[in-house]
Amino acid sequence: MNTHVASTGHENPLLRVEGLAISHGAVPITTPLSIAVERGETIAIVGESGSGKSLTARAIAGILPPGINATGTVTLDGISLMGLSETELRKIRGFRVSMLMQDPFTMLNPLMRGGDHIDEMLRGRPEFASRAPRAAEVKRRLAEVGIVEDDVARRMPFQLSGGMCQRVALAAALARDPELLIADEPSTALDVTTQAEIIRLLRRIQRERHMSLILITHNLRLAFSTCERIYVLYAGSLLEVGDAAAVERQPYHPYTLGLLLSEPPADIRVPRLVAIRGSVPQAADVVGRCGFADRCDWAKQICRAGKPPLVARDIGRLTACVRQDEIQCELDALRTAALCAAPATPRRDETEGALVRIDALVKTFDGPRGHPICAVKHVSLRIMPGESVGLVGESGSGKTTLGRCLVGLETPTAGDIRIDGIAAADFGAMAKADRARVRRTIQMIFQDPYSTLNPRHSVGQALSEALRASAGAASASTPERIAALLADVGLSAAYATRRPASLSGGERQRVAIARALAVKPAILVCDEPVSALDVSVQAQVLNLFKRLQAEHGLSYLFITHDLAVVRQIAERIYVLYLGEIVEEGPTERVIDDPQHPYTRRLVESIPRSANQHAP
Amino acid sequence: MTGSGVVVFVMRRFAVAVPLLLIISFGVFALVHIAPGDPVRSLLGARASDPATLAAIREHYHLDDPFLIQYFKWLSKVVQGDLGVSILGNRAVTSTIADRLGVTIFLSLMSAVLVLGLGVVLGAVGAFRRGTRLDRAVVMFGVFGISSPAFVTGIFLLYFFGALLHWFPIFGPGTGFLNRAWHLTLPALALAISVMAIVIKITRAAMIEELDRDYVTFARARGLSSRRITFAYVLRNALIPVVTAAGLIVVGIVSGAIYVEVTFSLPGLGALTIDAVQKRDIPTIQGTTLLFSVFVVLVNLATDVIYMLIDPRIRFGRVES
Ligand SMILES: Nc1ncnc2c1ncn2[C@@H]1O[C@H](COP(=O)(O)OP(=O)(O)OP(=O)(O)O)[C@@H](O)[C@H]1O
Ligand code: SF4
Ligand SMILES: [Mg+2]
């Protein structure tokens, strides 16, 4: 077992985790890991989904789900936590270690008022024995997390927004003033601008209280901008540990580099993202070898001979790559090459001959008790043939409604839609031939491809169904055509026999794209097509979108909340806020020089660290 | 929530309940005519069938009027609390029912307390000790209870605790509160065991689900006491499905009471109904059936209201947004 701990030199860290191995029965979930956290220090555990971040956090707090067990040692300030009984742990949890769970919407008791979650934490203390001082304290605690509205304490969780829930939960987690807070993806489920607020809040509180913080995230850039030290977790093993600034400057492990390059930069457009091929394996499938070997361009025999140990390569820098010495200069070169900006995207000024033309579109829904909800207010938008247009906005801004109106899934309340010259505002009122033509011209890709693929149909069946719908050709769905479609999205012909359940998220999204391409559409409406995917897979799919655009002259309406994604793919963007377009223009102009306050807020919420692009 | 919100909700439920009750009353009324033979004969019972009595009955039950008119006349009397006269004892049906009601209410309440109290506790024990031998015993007990009808359990209890051990009386309803409770323990237990399985099952499943919830883990991560977590988090959330099923449970108890009363020879409403059916005492059957039906409808109404009161998501959702 490897016992290297990347500590900053202090002999006595607040938390020392050594050889922590988590397993589900006989199935390993993590290999022995070591983590150290100093007093007042912020560390990040970074990894893609399923890498074991949440379970590591729960193992530290001693609340693993039933059936999962952990071995190793967890020492907090000299006390070994692993052997403690539940009763003894209860005196440590809350008071010394506290934890925020991954999903703010499910973290609070649905039958308890927001403030009561804090109130119940204070009850044991003599100075808060009576109600009035406790209420005052709850108010003070809520103020600390930025809630000054009086009635939030009295509201039920379902009446609070995600950001509010997260703040209330944070106040509850901090109510007994712990020395260490473990925050499991505290911002992932929230809107972009709220994400930035929550992270700022966490950092402020961490600094003010001089508290230690373990931030768990899948976002490397967020980790760099927030934390002092980074632990990169992959398929249950730590691959790289080190000082945040140093790792960002020069990653030692090919996976860290891959992750860094996979994350689309928000401030430049790169010709092609450097994607990592394949997808994240399960820890149990990579026992006894480098977990990254199947996806690594530098993999050699030696990498599969045994699990490379995490060893120190520099002061406070550890990597689990056995070939780091040999390949470091190649890694560095790759990094430098990837950062060269793409040529400026061609500017189109003409608006004649637009493929899609939306004028003054309004969509209202019937709200509760007869109050209409205006989801889209007076939106006008153009998409030229072969152009890729981004539609950016937060949840609730009306972007999905707009997309659904475009493909005929909703009928607009007012306004005009023309697709390829055909009036397509009301699909029901269109001539049959026109409707068929519009359906072939425009296709939609959803965030969750699983819900749109029939689980009982094989990939081949789904594609042949789509092919039959195209152009009415009877002989359309030959195995060759299916194979060609699959090849188009980078899958082998063997995938035709697979069922959706056996595909990874990225593969499913590829199949959904292949199905949309079957009718040879002119434009794809993509609603958050990559936001459910792991960062490394997201880069692959974004590259696929780019390639398809170049090869087939496709147009896109790319609906997303992620400015970095839109920067990579769109030539022009529209910013939607509360159902209205508040800003539009060429992507570079809008992101580099936002005019509307809301756009500015969006741009500011992108995590950045000081040395963003130092090679 | 504002008081008016609750009122509106209850009114809306009443608006559904009233037509339902009317339909039931119509069915109950139609009993006289559905019963085989001449309605006059049915209503005559054991009395001598001299022309004067027959004419009196025709007169009393308006049998010469058109059917619907008969119904409305009957209904208006029912609403005023007049359920007619029992054929056998020649007593007002309402006063016969009033005599018998006490035992049935006592029995039902006692077993409702047993069902809900014991059922929730057993369900909770099963959930907390999931997978252990104790859990399996609880589940087995539930299966046993649901698969043996109340009268079978009743006979067994009677024989074992009454006839063999002499712990409990085997006959009669007792007088005074404590004596009655002592007399009704075995019947209430027999009744409870057959219905308890539902409560155990629902509670156990709901608690297991709750124990896995994020908010329970978060409560543990904050170091809350296990008592606080059990009651304010797990139990409180798990009780929502139990309350939703409470209507079903109470109805199950009351209908089970019919068998149990006969098994233990208790002079309750159930025994009265069975008796009336055997003797074809139509007015009494009408009276008890109507009473049971109204009770069932009211219980369901009450369940809805309680559900709304304990689940804020419904309470606030309706009034605010
Ligand atoms: N209760 C459980 N029982 C069995 N396996 C589990 C359980 N919870 C998690 N796992 C498995 O353990 C592995 C790590 O899960 P974990 O939740 O820690 O991942 P994560 O890094 O937090 O991912 P995400 O970013 O999606 O939250 C996964 O392969 C997962 O399938
Ligand atoms: S050990 Fe080998 S396979 Fe693993 S990252 Fe290093 S070079 Fe790649
Ligand atoms: Mg997680």
mmCIF file of N, CA and C and ligand atoms in Angstrom, chain A residues 253-254 290 292-293 296 298-300 303 308 320-323 327, ligand 2:
data_model
loop_
_atom_site.group_PDB
_atom_site.id
_atom_site.type_symbol
_atom_site.label_atom_id
_atom_site.label_comp_id
_atom_site.label_asym_id
_atom_site.label_seq_id
_atom_site.Cartn_x
_atom_site.Cartn_y
_atom_site.Cartn_z
ATOM 1 N N HIS A 253 0.012 13.972 -15.192
ATOM 2 C CA HIS A 253 -0.629 12.735 -15.611
ATOM 3 C C HIS A 253 -1.432 12.955 -16.908
ATOM 4 N N PRO A 254 -1.309 12.019 -17.854
ATOM 5 C CA PRO A 254 -2.044 12.190 -19.116
ATOM 6 C C PRO A 254 -3.545 12.401 -18.912
ATOM 7 N N CYS A 290 -2.866 0.299 -14.838
ATOM 8 C CA CYS A 290 -3.188 1.716 -14.851
ATOM 9 C C CYS A 290 -4.617 1.863 -15.331
ATOM 10 N N PHE A 292 -6.156 4.157 -16.513
ATOM 11 C CA PHE A 292 -6.336 5.032 -17.670
ATOM 12 C C PHE A 292 -5.777 4.411 -18.948
ATOM 13 N N ALA A 293 -5.147 3.222 -18.800
ATOM 14 C CA ALA A 293 -4.385 2.667 -19.918
ATOM 15 C C ALA A 293 -5.191 2.546 -21.211
ATOM 16 N N CYS A 296 -5.282 5.901 -22.917
ATOM 17 C CA CYS A 296 -4.073 6.716 -22.901
ATOM 18 C C CYS A 296 -3.279 6.505 -24.186
ATOM 19 N N TRP A 298 -0.215 7.010 -24.514
ATOM 20 C CA TRP A 298 1.171 6.643 -24.220
ATOM 21 C C TRP A 298 1.281 5.273 -23.562
ATOM 22 N N ALA A 299 0.158 4.575 -23.536
ATOM 23 C CA ALA A 299 0.146 3.304 -22.800
ATOM 24 C C ALA A 299 1.135 2.311 -23.412
ATOM 25 N N LYS A 300 1.866 1.627 -22.552
ATOM 26 C CA LYS A 300 2.820 0.595 -22.979
ATOM 27 C C LYS A 300 2.558 -0.643 -22.139
ATOM 28 N N CYS A 303 2.461 -0.348 -18.351
ATOM 29 C CA CYS A 303 1.317 0.284 -17.706
ATOM 30 C C CYS A 303 0.284 -0.743 -17.273
ATOM 31 N N PRO A 308 0.096 1.349 -11.305
ATOM 32 C CA PRO A 308 1.195 2.272 -11.005
ATOM 33 C C PRO A 308 0.921 2.990 -9.689
ATOM 34 N N ALA A 320 0.527 9.085 -10.681
ATOM 35 C CA ALA A 320 0.478 7.629 -10.757
ATOM 36 C C ALA A 320 0.781 7.168 -12.174
ATOM 37 N N CYS A 321 1.503 7.975 -12.928
ATOM 38 C CA CYS A 321 1.876 7.561 -14.279
ATOM 39 C C CYS A 321 3.312 7.067 -14.251
ATOM 40 N N VAL A 322 3.504 5.816 -14.623
ATOM 41 C CA VAL A 322 4.874 5.274 -14.581
ATOM 42 C C VAL A 322 5.775 5.890 -15.635
ATOM 43 N N ARG A 323 5.186 6.437 -16.689
ATOM 44 C CA ARG A 323 6.012 6.946 -17.781
ATOM 45 C C ARG A 323 6.131 8.464 -17.749
ATOM 46 N N ILE A 327 7.378 11.059 -20.930
ATOM 47 C CA ILE A 327 6.380 11.685 -21.794
ATOM 48 C C ILE A 327 6.069 13.129 -21.432
HETATM 49 S S1 SF4 C 2 0.843 4.733 -16.637
HETATM 50 FE FE1 SF4 C 2 0.884 4.356 -18.813
HETATM 51 S S2 SF4 C 2 -1.243 4.155 -19.378
HETATM 52 FE FE2 SF4 C 2 -1.215 5.048 -17.363
HETATM 53 S S3 SF4 C 2 -1.247 7.180 -17.772
HETATM 54 FE FE3 SF4 C 2 0.899 6.692 -17.624
HETATM 55 S S4 SF4 C 2 1.475 6.253 -19.703
HETATM 56 FE FE4 SF4 C 2 -0.719 6.244 -19.694
#
